[in-house]
Coordinates of C-alpha atoms in Angstrom, one line a residue:
M81 CA 22.9 2.7 7.8
S82 CA 20.0 1.0 6.5
S83 CA 17.4 2.6 4.6
S84 CA 13.5 2.2 5.2
L85 CA 11.0 1.4 2.5
S86 CA 7.0 2.7 1.9
V87 CA 5.0 0.8 -0.8
V88 CA 1.8 3.1 -1.8
I89 CA -0.6 2.1 -3.4
P90 CA -3.5 4.0 -5.0
A91 CA -6.8 1.8 -5.0
L92 CA -10.3 1.9 -6.5
N93 CA -12.6 -0.9 -5.7
E94 CA -9.7 -3.2 -5.3
I95 CA -11.2 -5.8 -2.7
E96 CA -10.7 -8.9 -5.3
L97 CA -6.8 -7.9 -5.5
L98 CA -5.9 -5.8 -2.2
P99 CA -5.9 -8.6 0.5
D100 CA -3.1 -11.0 -1.2
N101 CA -1.1 -8.3 -2.6
T102 CA -0.6 -5.8 0.4
Q103 CA 0.1 -9.4 2.3
A104 CA 2.9 -10.4 -0.1
L105 CA 4.3 -6.7 0.4
L106 CA 3.9 -7.3 4.1
S107 CA 5.5 -10.4 4.6
L108 CA 8.8 -8.9 3.1
A109 CA 11.0 -7.9 5.6
C110 CA 12.7 -5.1 3.5
V111 CA 9.3 -3.4 3.7
D112 CA 8.6 -0.8 6.3
E113 CA 5.2 -0.1 5.3
V114 CA 2.4 -0.3 3.4
I115 CA 0.4 2.6 2.7
V116 CA -3.3 2.7 1.1
V117 CA -4.8 5.7 -0.3
D118 CA -8.4 4.7 -1.2
G119 CA -10.4 6.7 -3.8
G120 CA -13.6 6.4 -3.2
S121 CA -14.0 2.5 -3.3
T122 CA -17.6 1.3 -2.8
D123 CA -17.1 -2.6 -2.8
G124 CA -16.1 -3.3 0.2
T125 CA -12.3 -2.0 0.1
V126 CA -12.3 0.4 2.6
E127 CA -13.9 -2.0 5.2
W128 CA -11.4 -4.5 4.7
L129 CA -7.9 -1.8 5.1
E130 CA -10.0 -0.6 8.2
Q131 CA -10.3 -3.9 10.0
H132 CA -6.7 -5.0 8.9
S133 CA -4.7 -1.7 9.4
A134 CA -6.5 -2.3 12.9
R135 CA -4.3 -5.4 13.6
Q136 CA -1.2 -5.0 10.8
S137 CA 1.1 -2.2 12.3
K138 CA 3.0 -2.2 9.1
L139 CA -0.5 -1.6 7.0
S140 CA -2.3 2.1 6.9
F141 CA -4.6 3.7 4.4
T142 CA -5.9 6.9 4.1
H143 CA -8.5 9.0 1.4
S144 CA -8.0 11.0 -1.3
L145 CA -10.1 12.1 -4.5
P146 CA -10.1 9.6 -7.1
G147 CA -6.9 9.7 -9.8
R148 CA -3.5 7.6 -9.7
A149 CA -1.8 10.7 -9.1
L150 CA -4.1 12.6 -6.4
Q151 CA -3.9 8.9 -4.7
M152 CA 0.0 8.4 -4.9
N153 CA 0.6 12.4 -3.6
A154 CA -1.5 11.6 -0.9
G155 CA 0.6 8.4 -0.1
A156 CA 4.2 10.4 -0.3
Q157 CA 3.2 13.0 2.0
I158 CA 2.5 10.5 4.9
A159 CA 5.3 8.1 4.3
K160 CA 8.0 7.3 6.7
G161 CA 10.4 5.6 4.2
D162 CA 13.4 6.7 3.3
W163 CA 12.4 5.4 -0.2
L164 CA 9.1 4.8 -1.8
L165 CA 7.6 2.0 -4.2
F166 CA 4.4 3.3 -5.6
H167 CA 2.9 -0.1 -6.6
H168 CA -0.4 -0.7 -8.1
A169 CA -3.2 -3.4 -6.3
D170 CA -3.5 -4.9 -9.9
S171 CA 0.3 -5.8 -10.7
A172 CA 2.2 -8.1 -9.1
L173 CA 5.8 -8.0 -7.7
S174 CA 8.3 -10.6 -7.1
G175 CA 10.2 -10.8 -3.4
A176 CA 13.5 -11.1 -4.9
G177 CA 12.5 -7.4 -7.3
V178 CA 11.6 -6.0 -3.6
Q179 CA 14.5 -7.2 -2.0
A180 CA 16.9 -5.9 -4.6
I181 CA 15.6 -2.1 -4.4
G182 CA 17.2 -2.2 -0.9
E183 CA 20.7 -3.4 -2.5

């Protein structure tokens, strides 16, 4: 039986980092969904998410009040995966590191 992995990313004005970060995660076979929880961005993050989540079935987003804990909880509530990985847009994960979670 295989397990599914949901990645939850709290974001606030992360347009500079979010596109590359989410694309890297979405390219991994072990990642079933990436959920970005926006805390009130004003830099184009929401517009980017609206555009790209409409084209990428594994990418979704929601809104919450700002605050990483609040945002992570909001993402966890809608995640469908058996496993949750909380990740920050300003952090980098290696593909091997994420793959090891499923082993």
